[in-house]
C-alpha positions as CSV (number, residue, x, y, z in Angstrom):
1,X,121.5,100.0,118.0
2,X,123.6,101.5,120.6
3,X,123.0,100.8,123.6
4,X,126.6,101.8,125.7
5,X,129.4,102.5,125.4
6,X,133.3,101.3,126.3
7,X,136.0,103.3,127.4
8,X,139.0,101.3,126.6
9,X,142.1,103.2,127.5
10,X,143.2,106.9,129.1
11,X,142.0,109.7,126.7
12,X,145.2,111.6,127.5
13,X,146.5,111.0,123.9
14,X,142.9,112.2,122.6
15,X,142.3,116.0,121.2
16,X,139.8,116.5,124.4
17,X,141.7,114.2,126.2
18,X,138.9,113.1,129.1
19,X,139.2,110.2,131.9
20,X,134.8,111.1,132.9
21,X,132.8,110.6,130.2
22,X,129.0,111.4,130.5
23,X,126.8,109.8,127.1
24,X,123.7,110.3,127.2
25,X,122.0,108.8,123.6
26,X,118.6,110.4,122.4
27,X,116.5,107.6,119.1
28,X,117.0,111.4,117.0
29,X,116.4,115.0,117.3
30,X,113.1,114.5,118.4
31,X,113.4,112.3,121.2
32,X,112.6,113.9,124.9
33,X,114.1,111.1,126.4
34,X,117.6,109.8,126.5
35,X,120.2,106.8,128.1
36,X,122.7,108.0,130.1
37,X,125.6,106.0,130.8
38,X,128.7,107.8,133.3
39,X,132.6,106.4,132.8
40,X,135.3,106.5,134.0
41,X,138.6,105.6,133.2
42,X,137.2,101.5,131.8
43,X,134.8,101.9,134.4
44,X,130.6,101.6,133.6
45,X,129.9,103.2,136.3
46,X,126.1,104.7,135.9
47,X,123.3,103.8,133.5
48,X,120.0,105.4,133.7
49,X,117.3,107.3,131.8
50,X,117.2,111.3,131.5
51,X,114.6,113.5,130.2
52,X,115.2,116.0,127.8
53,X,114.0,119.0,126.3
54,X,109.7,119.2,125.0
55,X,111.4,119.5,121.7
56,X,114.2,117.3,121.8
57,X,118.0,117.9,120.8
58,X,119.1,121.2,118.9
59,X,123.0,120.8,117.9
60,X,124.4,123.0,120.2
61,X,127.7,125.0,120.7
62,X,130.9,122.8,121.9
63,X,134.5,121.5,121.8
64,X,133.5,120.3,118.5
65,X,131.4,120.8,115.5
66,X,129.4,118.2,113.7
67,X,129.3,117.8,110.4
68,X,125.0,118.0,109.8
69,X,122.3,118.6,106.9
70,X,120.8,121.7,106.5
71,X,117.3,120.3,107.2
72,X,119.0,119.3,111.5
73,X,117.8,121.6,114.1
74,X,120.4,123.7,115.9
75,X,119.5,124.9,119.3
76,X,118.2,128.3,120.0
77,X,117.2,130.4,123.2
78,X,113.4,129.2,124.4
79,X,113.2,126.2,121.5
80,X,112.5,124.3,124.5
81,X,115.2,122.0,122.9
82,X,118.6,119.8,124.6
83,X,121.8,120.7,123.0
84,X,123.6,117.8,121.3
85,X,127.2,118.1,120.6
86,X,130.6,117.7,122.8
87,X,130.4,119.7,126.2
88,X,132.5,120.1,129.2
89,X,130.9,120.1,132.8
90,X,132.5,123.2,134.5
91,X,130.6,123.1,137.7
92,X,128.5,122.0,140.5
93,X,125.9,124.0,142.2
94,X,123.3,123.4,144.6
95,X,121.8,124.5,147.7
96,X,123.9,123.7,150.3
97,X,127.1,125.3,151.4
98,X,130.2,124.1,151.1
99,X,129.7,120.7,149.6
100,X,132.8,118.9,149.3
101,X,132.9,118.8,145.8
102,X,136.2,117.8,142.8
103,X,134.6,120.5,140.5
104,X,134.1,123.9,141.1
105,X,131.0,124.6,143.7
106,X,128.2,127.5,143.8
107,X,125.8,128.1,146.7
108,X,122.6,128.9,144.7
109,X,121.7,131.8,147.2
110,X,118.6,133.3,147.0
111,X,120.4,136.2,144.9
112,X,122.2,134.2,142.1
113,X,120.4,134.2,138.4
114,X,120.9,132.7,135.6
115,X,120.6,135.3,132.4
116,X,119.4,134.4,128.9
117,X,118.6,137.6,127.1
118,X,120.5,137.5,124.3
119,X,120.9,141.4,124.6
120,X,122.7,141.3,127.9
121,X,126.3,141.6,128.5
122,X,126.0,138.5,130.8
123,X,123.7,135.9,128.7
124,X,124.9,133.0,129.2
125,X,126.5,133.4,132.9
126,X,125.2,133.0,136.1
127,X,126.1,136.1,138.6
128,X,124.8,137.1,141.8
129,X,121.7,140.2,141.0
130,X,123.0,143.5,141.8
131,X,121.2,145.4,138.8
132,X,118.1,145.0,136.5
133,X,118.3,141.8,134.5
134,X,115.4,142.1,131.6
135,X,115.1,138.0,132.0
136,X,116.6,135.0,134.4
137,X,116.7,132.4,136.0
138,X,116.8,132.5,139.9
139,X,119.1,129.4,140.6
140,X,117.3,128.7,144.1
141,X,114.0,127.1,143.0
142,X,111.0,126.5,145.1
143,X,110.7,123.2,144.0
144,X,113.7,120.9,144.5
145,X,115.5,120.9,140.6
146,X,118.5,123.0,140.9
147,X,118.3,121.2,144.1
148,X,121.8,119.8,142.4
149,X,122.8,120.1,139.2
150,X,126.6,120.5,136.6
151,X,126.9,123.4,134.6
152,X,127.2,122.3,131.1
153,X,129.4,124.7,128.8
154,X,127.1,125.0,125.8
155,X,127.3,128.7,124.2
156,X,130.3,129.3,126.9
157,X,131.2,132.6,124.8
158,X,127.1,133.8,124.9
159,X,126.9,133.7,121.2
160,X,123.1,135.8,120.7
161,X,119.9,134.1,120.9
162,X,122.3,130.2,120.8
163,X,120.6,129.2,124.2
164,X,121.2,129.9,127.4
165,X,121.5,128.0,131.5
166,X,122.1,124.5,130.2
167,X,122.8,121.7,132.8
168,X,122.1,118.3,134.4
169,X,119.4,118.4,137.0
170,X,116.8,116.8,138.9
171,X,114.3,115.4,137.6
172,X,110.3,117.0,138.2
173,X,108.9,113.5,137.9
174,X,109.1,110.6,135.6
175,X,106.9,112.1,132.5
176,X,108.5,115.4,132.7
177,X,110.1,117.4,129.9
178,X,112.5,120.3,130.1
179,X,113.1,123.6,128.9
180,X,116.0,122.6,127.4
181,X,118.2,121.0,130.0
182,X,118.8,117.6,130.7
183,X,117.3,115.9,133.8
184,X,117.7,112.4,136.2
185,X,116.6,111.1,139.0
186,X,118.1,113.3,142.8
187,X,119.8,109.9,143.1
188,X,121.3,109.7,139.6
189,X,122.6,113.2,140.1
190,X,124.5,112.8,143.0
191,X,125.9,109.3,142.4
192,X,127.4,111.8,139.2
193,X,128.2,115.0,141.9
194,X,130.1,112.8,144.2
195,X,132.7,110.9,141.1
196,X,133.3,114.4,138.9
197,X,136.9,115.9,139.0
198,X,138.1,118.6,137.1
199,X,142.0,116.9,136.7
200,X,139.9,114.1,134.5
201,X,138.9,116.4,132.0
202,X,134.9,115.9,132.6
203,X,132.7,116.1,129.3
204,X,129.1,115.6,128.1
205,X,128.5,113.3,125.2
206,X,124.2,114.8,124.3
207,X,123.6,113.5,120.4
208,X,121.3,111.6,118.2
209,X,122.2,108.0,117.6
210,X,123.0,109.2,114.1
211,X,126.2,111.0,115.1
212,X,128.0,107.5,116.8
213,X,130.0,107.3,114.5
214,X,131.6,110.5,114.3
215,X,131.9,110.3,118.7
216,X,134.0,107.4,117.5
217,X,136.2,109.3,114.3
218,X,136.7,111.1,117.7
219,X,137.5,109.4,120.0
220,X,139.3,106.1,118.9
221,X,139.6,104.6,122.1
222,X,135.6,104.4,122.2
223,X,133.8,101.8,120.8
224,X,130.5,100.8,121.1
225,X,129.2,97.1,122.9
C-alpha cells in the first residue's frame, strides 16, 4: 500500500524536471477519494484527502503515456472521471485581483469561461466570452469552489472529446465528488497555491496505485516510504 513518496534528490536530471510535485494516489480507477501529498525537493509540505470524479479515474493526456490495459478506462468529455497521468500545473486562478503568486494568475472575471465544446476551436481553453459558445463553464461561479484554483495541463492540444477544464479546486463539501476535477479544503489548496513556483516546474502526478511502479521507473529519485 502506498502511503507516501519521498523525493530524495533534485529532479534537474530527469526527463520531466520538477522540484515540486502534487502526488494524488487513489486505490483504483473506481475510487472517488484519494490521498494527496505535496512535495518540494525532499520536503513533504502537505498531506490530505481529496475528492475525485464521481466515476473515479480514466487515463488522460499529459506529459507521459502510461502502459495501460485495454480494459482500463480513458478520460473522455462528460464521463465524470478525473484524468490519471502526469500533468503540468500551469496557472492559478481566483476571484481576487492581483494575487501575488509565482505561477501566472488569472483573475476570474464574470466573462471568463472554459470551453468544453469539442467542436469549438477553443476547446479546453480559458478565454473571455466575446461570442456565442455552445458549451462552456463560467470560471466565476456562484458557489465557492473556484474562489481559488489551479489549472491542470490535461489534453493541452484539445484532442476531440478527451476532456476539458480540469482543475484543482475547493471542495463543495466533505463527501462531494466532482465532474472530473480534484477538490480539497480551501486551506489545503491555498497552501499549495502559495508555494507553487514556475521556476520549479510543478507537476501533478495523479494515479491509481497500480501505476506506482511505472512512476518510480520514470522518476528513479522517488522511493516509496
